[in-house]
Coordinates of C-alpha atoms and ligand atoms in Angstrom, one line a residue:
Chain A
M199 CA 64.5 21.0 2.2
A200 CA 67.6 19.2 3.4
K201 CA 70.3 17.6 1.5
V202 CA 70.6 13.6 2.3
H203 CA 73.7 11.6 1.6
F204 CA 72.9 7.9 0.4
V205 CA 76.5 6.3 0.3
A206 CA 76.0 2.6 -1.0
P207 CA 78.3 -0.2 0.1
D208 CA 81.4 0.2 -2.7
G209 CA 81.5 3.9 -1.3
T210 CA 79.8 5.5 -3.7
R211 CA 77.4 8.3 -2.4
E212 CA 74.3 10.0 -3.9
T213 CA 72.8 13.2 -2.8
V214 CA 69.1 13.8 -2.7
E215 CA 67.1 17.0 -1.8
I216 CA 64.2 16.2 0.5
P217 CA 61.4 19.0 1.1
D218 CA 60.6 18.7 5.1
G219 CA 57.9 16.8 6.1
W220 CA 59.1 13.8 3.7
S221 CA 60.2 10.6 4.7
A222 CA 64.1 9.8 3.5
M223 CA 62.6 6.6 2.2
A224 CA 59.8 8.7 0.3
G225 CA 62.9 10.9 -0.9
A226 CA 64.8 8.0 -2.3
V227 CA 62.3 6.7 -3.9
A228 CA 61.0 9.7 -5.8
D229 CA 64.5 10.5 -6.7
G230 CA 64.9 6.6 -8.2
L231 CA 67.5 5.9 -6.1
D232 CA 68.7 2.2 -6.4
G233 CA 68.8 0.3 -2.9
I234 CA 66.0 2.0 -1.2
L235 CA 62.4 -0.1 -2.5
G236 CA 59.7 1.1 0.0
D237 CA 57.4 -1.7 -1.1
C238 CA 55.3 -0.8 2.0
G239 CA 55.0 2.9 1.1
G240 CA 56.2 3.6 4.9
A241 CA 53.6 1.3 6.8
M242 CA 56.6 -0.6 8.8
A243 CA 55.4 -3.9 6.7
C244 CA 58.3 -4.6 4.4
A245 CA 61.7 -3.2 5.9
T246 CA 63.1 -2.6 2.4
C247 CA 63.9 0.9 3.3
H248 CA 66.3 0.0 5.7
V249 CA 69.4 2.0 6.4
Y250 CA 72.8 2.1 8.2
V251 CA 72.5 5.8 10.0
D252 CA 76.3 7.3 9.8
P253 CA 77.6 7.1 13.5
A254 CA 77.9 10.9 13.8
W255 CA 74.2 11.5 12.9
V256 CA 72.9 8.8 14.9
G257 CA 71.9 11.6 18.2
A258 CA 70.0 13.6 15.8
L259 CA 67.4 11.3 14.9
P260 CA 64.3 10.5 17.0
P261 CA 64.8 6.8 18.8
P262 CA 63.2 4.3 16.9
T263 CA 59.4 3.4 17.8
D264 CA 59.3 -0.6 19.6
T265 CA 57.0 -1.4 16.4
E266 CA 60.0 0.0 13.8
L267 CA 62.5 -2.1 16.1
A268 CA 60.7 -4.9 15.9
M269 CA 60.3 -4.4 12.5
L270 CA 64.1 -4.3 11.9
E271 CA 64.2 -8.1 12.3
M272 CA 62.8 -8.2 8.9
A273 CA 65.6 -6.3 7.1
I274 CA 69.0 -8.3 6.0
D275 CA 71.7 -7.6 8.4
P276 CA 70.7 -5.1 10.7
R277 CA 72.9 -3.5 12.9
A278 CA 72.7 -0.9 16.0
E279 CA 72.4 1.9 13.7
S280 CA 70.1 0.8 11.3
R281 CA 66.9 2.5 11.0
L282 CA 63.7 2.5 8.8
S283 CA 64.0 5.4 6.4
C284 CA 60.6 5.3 6.0
Q285 CA 60.7 6.6 10.0
I286 CA 63.0 9.3 9.5
R287 CA 61.4 12.4 9.0
V288 CA 63.1 14.8 7.2
Q289 CA 63.8 18.6 8.6
P290 CA 66.4 21.4 8.0
A291 CA 68.3 20.3 11.0
L292 CA 69.1 16.9 9.5
D293 CA 70.8 18.8 6.4
G294 CA 74.0 17.0 5.3
L295 CA 72.2 13.4 6.8
V296 CA 74.7 10.4 6.2
L297 CA 72.9 7.7 5.6
G298 CA 74.4 4.0 4.2
L299 CA 72.7 1.9 2.0
P300 CA 73.0 -1.8 2.8
A301 CA 74.2 -4.9 0.0
R302 CA 70.6 -5.8 -0.5
Q303 CA 67.3 -5.2 0.5
F304 CA 65.6 -8.5 0.3
Chain B
M51 CA 26.7 -16.4 -14.1
Q52 CA 24.9 -12.7 -15.4
P53 CA 27.5 -9.7 -15.8
H54 CA 25.9 -7.4 -13.0
A55 CA 24.9 -4.1 -14.9
I56 CA 26.8 -1.1 -15.0
P57 CA 26.5 1.0 -12.5
D58 CA 25.5 4.7 -13.3
H59 CA 27.9 6.9 -12.0
V60 CA 30.3 4.9 -14.9
P61 CA 30.3 6.5 -17.7
P62 CA 30.5 5.0 -20.6
G63 CA 33.6 5.2 -22.4
L64 CA 35.4 4.0 -19.3
V65 CA 33.9 0.6 -19.8
R66 CA 36.0 -1.7 -21.5
D67 CA 35.2 -5.4 -22.7
F68 CA 37.7 -7.1 -19.8
S69 CA 37.5 -9.9 -17.8
Y70 CA 40.8 -11.9 -16.1
F71 CA 38.6 -14.9 -17.0
R72 CA 37.3 -14.5 -20.2
S73 CA 39.5 -12.2 -22.1
P74 CA 41.6 -13.4 -24.7
G75 CA 44.4 -16.0 -23.3
M76 CA 42.3 -15.9 -20.0
A77 CA 40.6 -19.4 -20.3
P78 CA 43.2 -22.5 -19.8
T79 CA 45.2 -21.7 -23.3
P80 CA 48.1 -24.1 -24.1
N81 CA 51.3 -22.4 -24.4
G82 CA 49.5 -19.4 -23.4
N83 CA 51.5 -16.4 -21.4
P84 CA 48.5 -14.5 -19.7
Q85 CA 50.7 -12.0 -18.3
A86 CA 51.8 -11.0 -21.6
A87 CA 48.1 -11.4 -22.8
L88 CA 47.2 -8.4 -20.8
S89 CA 49.8 -6.0 -21.8
F90 CA 47.6 -4.6 -24.1
V91 CA 46.1 -2.5 -21.8
H92 CA 48.9 -0.1 -21.5
Y93 CA 48.9 0.5 -25.2
S94 CA 45.0 1.3 -26.1
G95 CA 42.1 2.5 -24.3
P96 CA 42.6 4.8 -20.8
P97 CA 44.4 3.5 -17.6
V98 CA 41.8 3.4 -15.3
F99 CA 38.6 1.3 -16.7
F100 CA 35.4 -0.5 -15.8
A101 CA 35.2 -4.1 -16.5
P102 CA 31.8 -5.2 -15.8
A103 CA 31.9 -9.0 -15.0
N104 CA 35.4 -9.2 -14.0
T105 CA 35.4 -11.6 -10.6
Y106 CA 34.5 -15.2 -10.3
D107 CA 31.0 -14.3 -9.2
G108 CA 30.5 -12.1 -12.2
R109 CA 30.2 -8.7 -10.6
G110 CA 32.3 -5.2 -12.0
T111 CA 35.6 -4.2 -10.8
W112 CA 37.8 -1.0 -11.8
V113 CA 40.8 -2.1 -13.4
I114 CA 43.8 0.2 -12.4
T115 CA 46.6 -0.3 -14.8
R116 CA 49.4 2.2 -14.2
A117 CA 52.1 1.2 -11.3
D118 CA 52.2 4.5 -9.8
D119 CA 48.2 4.8 -9.5
Q120 CA 48.0 1.6 -8.0
R121 CA 50.6 2.5 -5.6
R122 CA 47.9 5.8 -4.6
I123 CA 45.3 3.1 -4.3
L124 CA 47.3 0.8 -1.8
Q125 CA 48.3 3.5 -0.2
N126 CA 45.1 4.7 0.9
P127 CA 43.4 2.3 3.4
E128 CA 40.9 4.7 4.5
T129 CA 38.8 4.5 1.1
F130 CA 39.7 0.9 0.1
S131 CA 39.4 -1.3 2.5
S132 CA 40.9 -5.3 2.4
Y133 CA 38.4 -6.7 4.1
R134 CA 35.9 -8.6 1.7
G135 CA 34.0 -11.5 3.5
I136 CA 36.3 -13.7 1.6
F137 CA 35.5 -16.8 3.7
K138 CA 31.8 -15.6 4.7
A139 CA 30.9 -15.9 1.0
A140 CA 32.2 -19.4 0.6
L141 CA 31.6 -20.9 3.8
G142 CA 28.8 -18.9 5.5
E143 CA 31.1 -18.5 8.4
D144 CA 32.7 -15.1 8.9
L145 CA 36.7 -15.5 9.5
P146 CA 38.3 -12.9 8.1
M147 CA 41.7 -13.9 7.1
V148 CA 44.4 -11.9 8.9
P149 CA 46.0 -9.6 8.7
L150 CA 44.8 -9.3 5.0
E151 CA 41.2 -8.7 5.8
V152 CA 42.1 -6.5 8.3
D153 CA 42.7 -2.3 7.8
P154 CA 45.1 -0.1 9.7
P155 CA 45.2 1.1 11.8
D156 CA 44.9 -2.4 13.5
H157 CA 46.5 -4.1 11.0
Q158 CA 49.6 -2.7 12.0
A159 CA 49.5 -4.4 15.6
Y160 CA 48.9 -8.2 13.7
R161 CA 51.5 -7.2 11.2
A162 CA 54.0 -7.1 14.2
L163 CA 53.0 -10.3 15.8
L164 CA 53.8 -12.4 12.7
N165 CA 56.7 -10.0 10.9
P166 CA 59.4 -12.3 12.9
L167 CA 57.7 -15.8 12.2
L168 CA 58.8 -15.3 8.5
S169 CA 62.0 -12.7 8.9
P170 CA 65.2 -13.4 7.4
K171 CA 66.7 -15.3 10.1
R172 CA 63.7 -17.5 11.0
V173 CA 63.6 -18.3 6.7
D174 CA 67.4 -18.7 7.5
A175 CA 67.0 -21.4 10.1
M176 CA 64.3 -22.9 7.3
E177 CA 66.6 -23.4 4.7
A178 CA 68.4 -26.4 5.2
G179 CA 65.2 -28.1 5.5
A180 CA 63.7 -26.9 2.1
R181 CA 66.7 -28.0 0.5
E182 CA 66.7 -31.4 1.4
R183 CA 62.7 -31.2 0.2
A184 CA 64.1 -30.0 -3.1
V185 CA 66.8 -32.5 -3.5
R186 CA 64.5 -35.5 -2.8
L187 CA 61.8 -34.7 -4.9
I188 CA 64.0 -34.0 -7.8
E189 CA 66.2 -36.9 -7.3
G190 CA 62.9 -38.9 -7.5
F191 CA 62.3 -38.4 -11.0
K192 CA 65.7 -38.0 -12.1
E193 CA 66.0 -41.5 -13.6
K194 CA 62.9 -41.2 -15.5
G195 CA 64.0 -38.3 -17.7
S196 CA 60.8 -36.4 -17.6
C197 CA 58.4 -35.1 -15.0
E198 CA 55.2 -33.3 -14.6
V199 CA 56.8 -29.8 -12.7
M200 CA 53.4 -29.0 -10.7
N201 CA 52.7 -32.4 -9.4
D202 CA 55.9 -34.4 -9.6
F203 CA 58.2 -30.7 -7.8
A204 CA 56.1 -27.8 -7.6
F205 CA 53.1 -28.6 -5.3
P206 CA 54.6 -31.0 -2.6
F207 CA 57.8 -28.5 -2.3
A208 CA 55.6 -25.4 -1.4
V209 CA 53.1 -28.2 0.7
G210 CA 56.4 -29.7 1.9
V211 CA 58.0 -26.4 3.1
F212 CA 54.4 -24.9 4.5
L213 CA 54.4 -28.0 6.4
Q214 CA 57.8 -27.5 8.0
F215 CA 56.8 -23.8 8.9
L216 CA 53.4 -25.3 10.5
G217 CA 55.4 -27.9 12.2
V218 CA 52.8 -30.5 11.0
S219 CA 54.7 -34.0 10.3
D220 CA 55.4 -34.8 6.7
D221 CA 53.2 -37.9 6.8
R222 CA 50.2 -35.6 6.2
R223 CA 51.4 -34.2 3.3
D224 CA 49.9 -36.3 0.6
E225 CA 46.2 -35.2 2.4
F226 CA 47.5 -31.8 2.3
L227 CA 48.4 -31.8 -1.0
G228 CA 45.0 -33.2 -2.1
W229 CA 43.0 -30.3 -0.5
A230 CA 45.5 -28.1 -2.3
D231 CA 44.8 -29.4 -5.4
D232 CA 41.1 -29.4 -5.3
Q233 CA 41.0 -25.7 -3.2
F234 CA 43.2 -23.8 -6.2
H235 CA 42.2 -26.0 -9.5
G236 CA 38.7 -27.8 -8.5
T237 CA 35.3 -27.2 -9.1
L238 CA 33.7 -24.4 -7.2
E239 CA 32.1 -27.4 -5.2
K240 CA 35.6 -28.8 -4.6
R241 CA 36.9 -25.6 -3.5
L242 CA 33.9 -24.6 -1.4
A243 CA 34.7 -28.5 0.5
A244 CA 38.5 -28.2 0.2
M245 CA 38.1 -24.9 2.0
R246 CA 36.2 -26.5 4.7
T247 CA 38.8 -29.2 5.2
V248 CA 41.2 -26.6 5.7
V249 CA 39.5 -24.6 8.1
D250 CA 38.4 -27.8 10.3
F251 CA 41.9 -28.9 10.2
M252 CA 43.1 -25.9 11.2
R253 CA 40.6 -26.1 14.0
G254 CA 41.6 -29.5 15.1
L255 CA 45.5 -28.4 15.2
L256 CA 44.3 -25.4 17.4
E257 CA 42.5 -27.7 19.7
Q258 CA 45.2 -30.0 19.9
R259 CA 47.9 -27.3 20.8
K260 CA 45.6 -26.0 23.7
R261 CA 46.0 -29.3 24.9
E262 CA 49.2 -30.4 24.3
P263 CA 51.1 -27.1 24.1
A264 CA 54.3 -27.2 21.5
D265 CA 56.9 -24.9 20.5
D266 CA 55.4 -23.6 16.8
F267 CA 53.4 -21.6 14.9
V268 CA 49.7 -22.6 16.3
G269 CA 51.3 -22.5 19.6
F270 CA 53.1 -19.3 18.9
L271 CA 49.9 -17.7 18.3
L272 CA 48.1 -19.1 21.5
Q273 CA 50.6 -17.8 23.8
A274 CA 50.9 -14.7 21.6
R275 CA 48.8 -11.0 23.2
I276 CA 47.6 -8.4 20.8
K277 CA 47.0 -5.0 22.1
D278 CA 47.6 -6.7 26.0
R279 CA 44.7 -9.9 25.6
P280 CA 45.6 -13.2 24.0
L281 CA 44.2 -14.0 20.3
T282 CA 40.7 -14.8 19.8
D283 CA 40.1 -18.5 18.6
K284 CA 38.6 -17.6 15.3
E285 CA 41.9 -15.1 15.0
I286 CA 44.0 -17.7 14.9
L287 CA 42.3 -19.6 12.7
G288 CA 41.9 -16.5 10.2
I289 CA 45.6 -16.5 10.4
A290 CA 46.6 -20.0 9.6
V291 CA 43.8 -20.8 7.1
L292 CA 45.5 -17.2 5.5
L293 CA 49.2 -18.5 5.1
F294 CA 47.5 -21.9 3.2
E295 CA 45.5 -19.8 1.0
A296 CA 48.7 -17.1 0.7
G297 CA 51.6 -19.2 0.8
L298 CA 51.1 -22.4 -1.3
D299 CA 49.4 -22.0 -5.2
T300 CA 51.4 -18.6 -5.3
V301 CA 54.5 -20.3 -4.6
A302 CA 54.1 -23.7 -6.8
A303 CA 52.9 -21.5 -9.6
A304 CA 55.6 -19.0 -9.5
L305 CA 57.9 -22.2 -9.9
G306 CA 56.0 -23.3 -12.8
F307 CA 56.0 -20.3 -14.7
D308 CA 59.6 -20.2 -14.1
L309 CA 60.7 -23.5 -15.1
C310 CA 58.2 -23.1 -18.2
H311 CA 59.9 -20.3 -19.1
L312 CA 63.6 -22.2 -18.9
A313 CA 62.6 -24.9 -20.7
K314 CA 61.3 -23.1 -23.7
H315 CA 63.9 -20.7 -23.8
G316 CA 67.1 -22.3 -23.3
Q317 CA 69.6 -19.8 -23.5
D318 CA 68.4 -18.7 -20.6
Q319 CA 68.1 -22.1 -19.0
Q320 CA 72.1 -22.2 -20.2
R321 CA 73.0 -18.6 -19.0
L322 CA 71.7 -19.7 -15.6
R323 CA 73.7 -22.8 -15.3
E324 CA 76.9 -21.1 -15.9
D325 CA 76.3 -18.1 -13.6
R326 CA 74.8 -19.6 -10.7
D327 CA 74.6 -15.9 -9.1
L328 CA 72.4 -14.7 -11.8
I329 CA 69.6 -17.0 -10.3
K330 CA 68.9 -14.4 -7.7
P331 CA 67.8 -11.7 -10.3
A332 CA 66.0 -14.1 -12.7
V333 CA 63.9 -14.8 -10.1
E334 CA 63.2 -11.3 -9.5
E335 CA 62.5 -10.6 -13.0
F336 CA 60.5 -13.5 -13.3
F337 CA 58.5 -12.5 -10.3
R338 CA 58.1 -9.2 -12.5
A339 CA 57.5 -10.9 -15.8
Y340 CA 55.1 -14.1 -14.4
S341 CA 53.0 -12.2 -11.3
T342 CA 49.9 -14.1 -10.3
V343 CA 48.1 -12.2 -7.9
Q344 CA 45.6 -9.2 -8.5
M345 CA 44.9 -7.0 -5.2
L346 CA 41.6 -6.0 -4.8
R347 CA 40.0 -3.7 -2.8
T348 CA 36.6 -2.0 -1.7
A349 CA 36.0 1.6 -1.6
V350 CA 34.0 2.3 1.4
K351 CA 33.5 5.8 0.5
D352 CA 33.2 8.1 -2.4
Y353 CA 36.7 8.4 -4.0
D354 CA 38.1 11.4 -6.9
F355 CA 40.4 9.4 -8.7
D356 CA 41.8 12.2 -11.3
G357 CA 38.0 12.9 -12.1
I358 CA 37.1 9.5 -12.4
L359 CA 34.3 8.5 -9.5
I360 CA 35.0 5.6 -7.2
K361 CA 31.8 5.4 -5.4
A362 CA 31.6 3.6 -2.5
G363 CA 31.0 -0.3 -2.6
D364 CA 33.0 -0.5 -5.7
L365 CA 35.4 -3.1 -6.5
V366 CA 39.0 -1.8 -7.3
S367 CA 41.0 -4.2 -8.9
C368 CA 45.1 -3.6 -9.0
P369 CA 46.8 -6.7 -11.0
T370 CA 50.5 -7.4 -10.0
M371 CA 51.1 -8.8 -13.7
I372 CA 49.9 -5.5 -15.5
A373 CA 51.6 -2.9 -13.4
N374 CA 54.7 -5.3 -13.6
R375 CA 54.2 -4.7 -17.5
D376 CA 53.9 -0.8 -17.2
P377 CA 56.2 0.7 -19.6
A378 CA 56.7 4.1 -17.4
E379 CA 57.9 1.8 -14.9
F380 CA 59.8 -0.8 -17.2
P381 CA 61.8 0.2 -19.7
D382 CA 61.0 -2.6 -22.2
P383 CA 58.4 -4.6 -20.1
E384 CA 57.8 -7.5 -22.4
R385 CA 61.4 -8.5 -22.5
I386 CA 62.6 -10.7 -20.1
D387 CA 66.0 -9.7 -19.1
L388 CA 67.2 -12.1 -16.5
A389 CA 69.9 -9.5 -14.9
R390 CA 67.4 -6.5 -15.0
D391 CA 68.5 -3.5 -13.3
N392 CA 66.4 -1.8 -10.4
N393 CA 63.9 -3.8 -10.7
R394 CA 61.3 -2.6 -8.7
H395 CA 58.7 -5.0 -9.3
T396 CA 55.1 -5.0 -7.3
A397 CA 54.9 -8.5 -7.5
F398 CA 54.3 -8.7 -3.9
A399 CA 52.4 -5.7 -3.9
Y400 CA 53.0 -2.5 -2.5
G401 CA 51.3 -0.5 1.0
P402 CA 50.8 -2.1 4.2
H403 CA 49.6 -5.4 3.1
R404 CA 52.8 -5.8 1.1
C405 CA 53.7 -9.5 1.1
L406 CA 54.5 -11.0 4.7
G407 CA 56.2 -14.3 3.4
S408 CA 58.5 -12.3 0.8
H409 CA 61.3 -13.9 2.3
L410 CA 60.5 -17.0 2.1
A411 CA 59.0 -17.3 -0.9
R412 CA 62.6 -15.9 -2.7
R413 CA 64.0 -18.2 -1.1
E414 CA 61.9 -21.0 -2.4
L415 CA 61.9 -19.9 -5.4
I416 CA 65.7 -19.8 -5.4
I417 CA 66.1 -23.4 -3.5
G418 CA 64.0 -24.8 -6.2
L419 CA 65.8 -23.3 -9.2
E420 CA 69.4 -24.1 -7.9
E421 CA 68.7 -27.2 -7.1
F422 CA 66.9 -28.1 -10.1
L423 CA 69.5 -26.6 -12.5
A424 CA 72.6 -28.4 -10.5
R425 CA 71.0 -32.0 -10.8
I426 CA 68.4 -32.0 -14.5
P427 CA 70.7 -31.5 -17.6
H428 CA 69.2 -29.4 -20.2
F429 CA 65.6 -29.9 -20.4
R430 CA 62.7 -28.4 -22.4
I431 CA 59.1 -29.1 -22.6
K432 CA 58.6 -32.7 -23.7
P433 CA 56.9 -32.8 -27.2
G434 CA 53.7 -33.3 -27.9
T435 CA 53.0 -31.8 -24.9
A436 CA 51.5 -28.0 -24.3
P437 CA 52.1 -26.4 -20.5
L438 CA 48.3 -25.0 -20.1
T439 CA 47.9 -21.5 -18.4
Y440 CA 45.3 -19.6 -17.3
G441 CA 44.4 -16.3 -15.8
G442 CA 41.3 -15.8 -12.9
H443 CA 41.5 -14.2 -10.0
V444 CA 45.3 -15.4 -9.1
F445 CA 47.2 -17.0 -12.4
G446 CA 48.3 -20.3 -12.7
I447 CA 49.8 -23.2 -15.0
E448 CA 49.6 -26.7 -15.6
N449 CA 50.9 -30.0 -17.2
V450 CA 54.1 -28.6 -17.4
V451 CA 56.1 -31.7 -18.6
L452 CA 59.7 -31.7 -19.1
D453 CA 62.1 -34.3 -20.7
W454 CA 65.8 -34.4 -20.7
E455 CA 68.4 -36.9 -21.7
G456 CA 69.7 -39.1 -19.0
Ligands
LIG271 C1 55.5 -16.0 -5.1 C2 54.8 -16.4 -3.7 C3 53.5 -15.2 -3.3 C4 53.6 -14.0 -4.1 C5 53.7 -13.4 -5.5 C6 53.0 -13.3 -2.7 C7 52.5 -12.1 -3.0 C8 51.4 -11.6 -2.3 C9 50.8 -10.6 -2.3 C10 50.7 -9.8 -3.8 C11 49.7 -9.7 -1.3 C12 49.2 -8.8 -0.8 C13 47.4 -9.3 -1.4 C14 47.0 -7.9 -1.3 O1 46.9 -6.9 -0.5 O2 45.7 -8.1 -1.7 C15 50.4 -10.9 -0.4 C16 49.8 -11.1 0.9 C17 50.2 -11.5 1.4 N1 51.0 -13.1 1.8 FE1 52.3 -13.6 0.1 N2 53.0 -14.0 -1.6 C18 53.8 -14.8 -1.8 C19 53.9 -16.3 -1.3 C20 53.7 -15.7 0.8 C21 54.0 -16.9 1.4 C22 55.1 -18.1 1.1 C23 53.9 -17.0 2.6 C24 53.7 -17.3 3.9 C25 54.2 -18.4 4.2 C26 52.6 -15.6 2.3 C27 51.9 -14.3 3.0 C28 51.3 -13.4 3.1 C29 50.3 -12.8 4.0 C30 50.1 -13.3 5.4 C31 49.9 -11.9 3.6 C32 48.6 -10.9 3.9 C33 49.9 -9.6 4.4 C34 48.8 -8.4 5.0 O3 47.7 -8.3 4.6 O4 49.8 -7.7 5.8 N3 52.6 -15.4 1.0 N4 51.4 -12.0 -1.0
LIG272 S1 58.6 1.7 3.5 FE1 58.6 -0.5 4.2 S2 59.3 -0.5 6.3 FE2 60.0 1.1 5.8

């Protein structure tokens, strides 16, 4: 279980407790969080689970695969710290993870 | 066509008199609302049921009504395959539609290849051309004070954008339009003939690009490599034909339903005129309320769905128009709320086959509505006419005659 903080573009922060082994996307969707859609259920086919990883946390995550990197091109306004939250596997070490939400997912 | 017998493993209590083709509101209906006509399933009877004759060729299907249950099915491609031999049945030639009829894990490689072609950046680059097409069409009928949305606007617009995407010259637009019309609205024979024509056209394009390489869609596919080998001709054809099937009728139907709604609901039309920023969320709400596509899967092994046995070989239908009116998912689902909050509709499906062209589709709808509202004054359904709606494998609308005062 880890607490993951999702920060909207206006600075509003919503914290979701996500079980270990879940993806951050699945946790956000189960919580009904506005701002993460996850239309493809984690198949890396939609990029509607796009997040900006807080710079302090970028190093804590395993680097993206080539498929994920390519898929980030399908997201709106990708940046260097962009990730697909369906590819972020939650584990205790990620307790306190801060993920920025993009202004829109499509 | 004779309905097939109900399979033995289907409990009689789960059989329902239901069909996308014959249920009330599904046959061509003047002033119908086929999406609303099906939402009764949420309020009576079991959430998963068996409809004995529910395909164009009279086969039975399971129908999954709840959005959450549909996600479970669509998330499980190991059990519920999207390969159906659509073209094999129709043309006697096995031409799998790629990537729609390819199951994971192979699916991913094709998707990864195609995604960049329809990325937000690509769509941005197509925007100016698409907008110009919309403007030209609208200016062409504006002075007449009337138009028929599908033939005068929605189809020529969608076909024009598709040709732009393919890199095919506009000279061929009318030819394309004819095939699209036959293919999506013709009799069965016309449909088959049109499918063959489309396949032949794409094959011709492929041969031409092999002789004269060009930096366009087919040129890209000829250069592309998948798992360290080039695509086969069959794969290239399967991709090109799928894009034709997936990206024309859907966009045109959405434009038709949306403009019909705005013609019938003057207040909604007025709100969008006063607040252009509302067009985007409104397009999403229309995608939800007027969805047109069903995902059809074949069980490849037996599956226990909360105690219901779905047997290998069974067809399972996940209709977006029903999930999108699921009261468990959408508060007050029958109400069309242009500014609906947190609108997680499934008009573009769910799971690995989630629509590849959604960025383009959304942009086409936004451009279409923006330009129509900016150029045409208050419009209504022309008195004495009635739009004709229908259900079926993909829902649609025809004869949307609008008029306005010049
Ligand atoms: C309003 C317009 C559209 C709607 C409602 C729509 C809806 C859908 C749906 C529901 C699916 C999933 C089908 C299934 O899983 O059985 C799908 C798949 C697909 N769509 Fe769209 N679509 C639209 C426009 C487009 C456009 C414009 C294109 C391309 C130019 C496109 C290309 C595709 C492709 C290639 C697939 C298959 C993806 C895969 O199998 O991975 N669609 N679409
Ligand atoms: S959920 Fe679709 S890419 Fe992450």
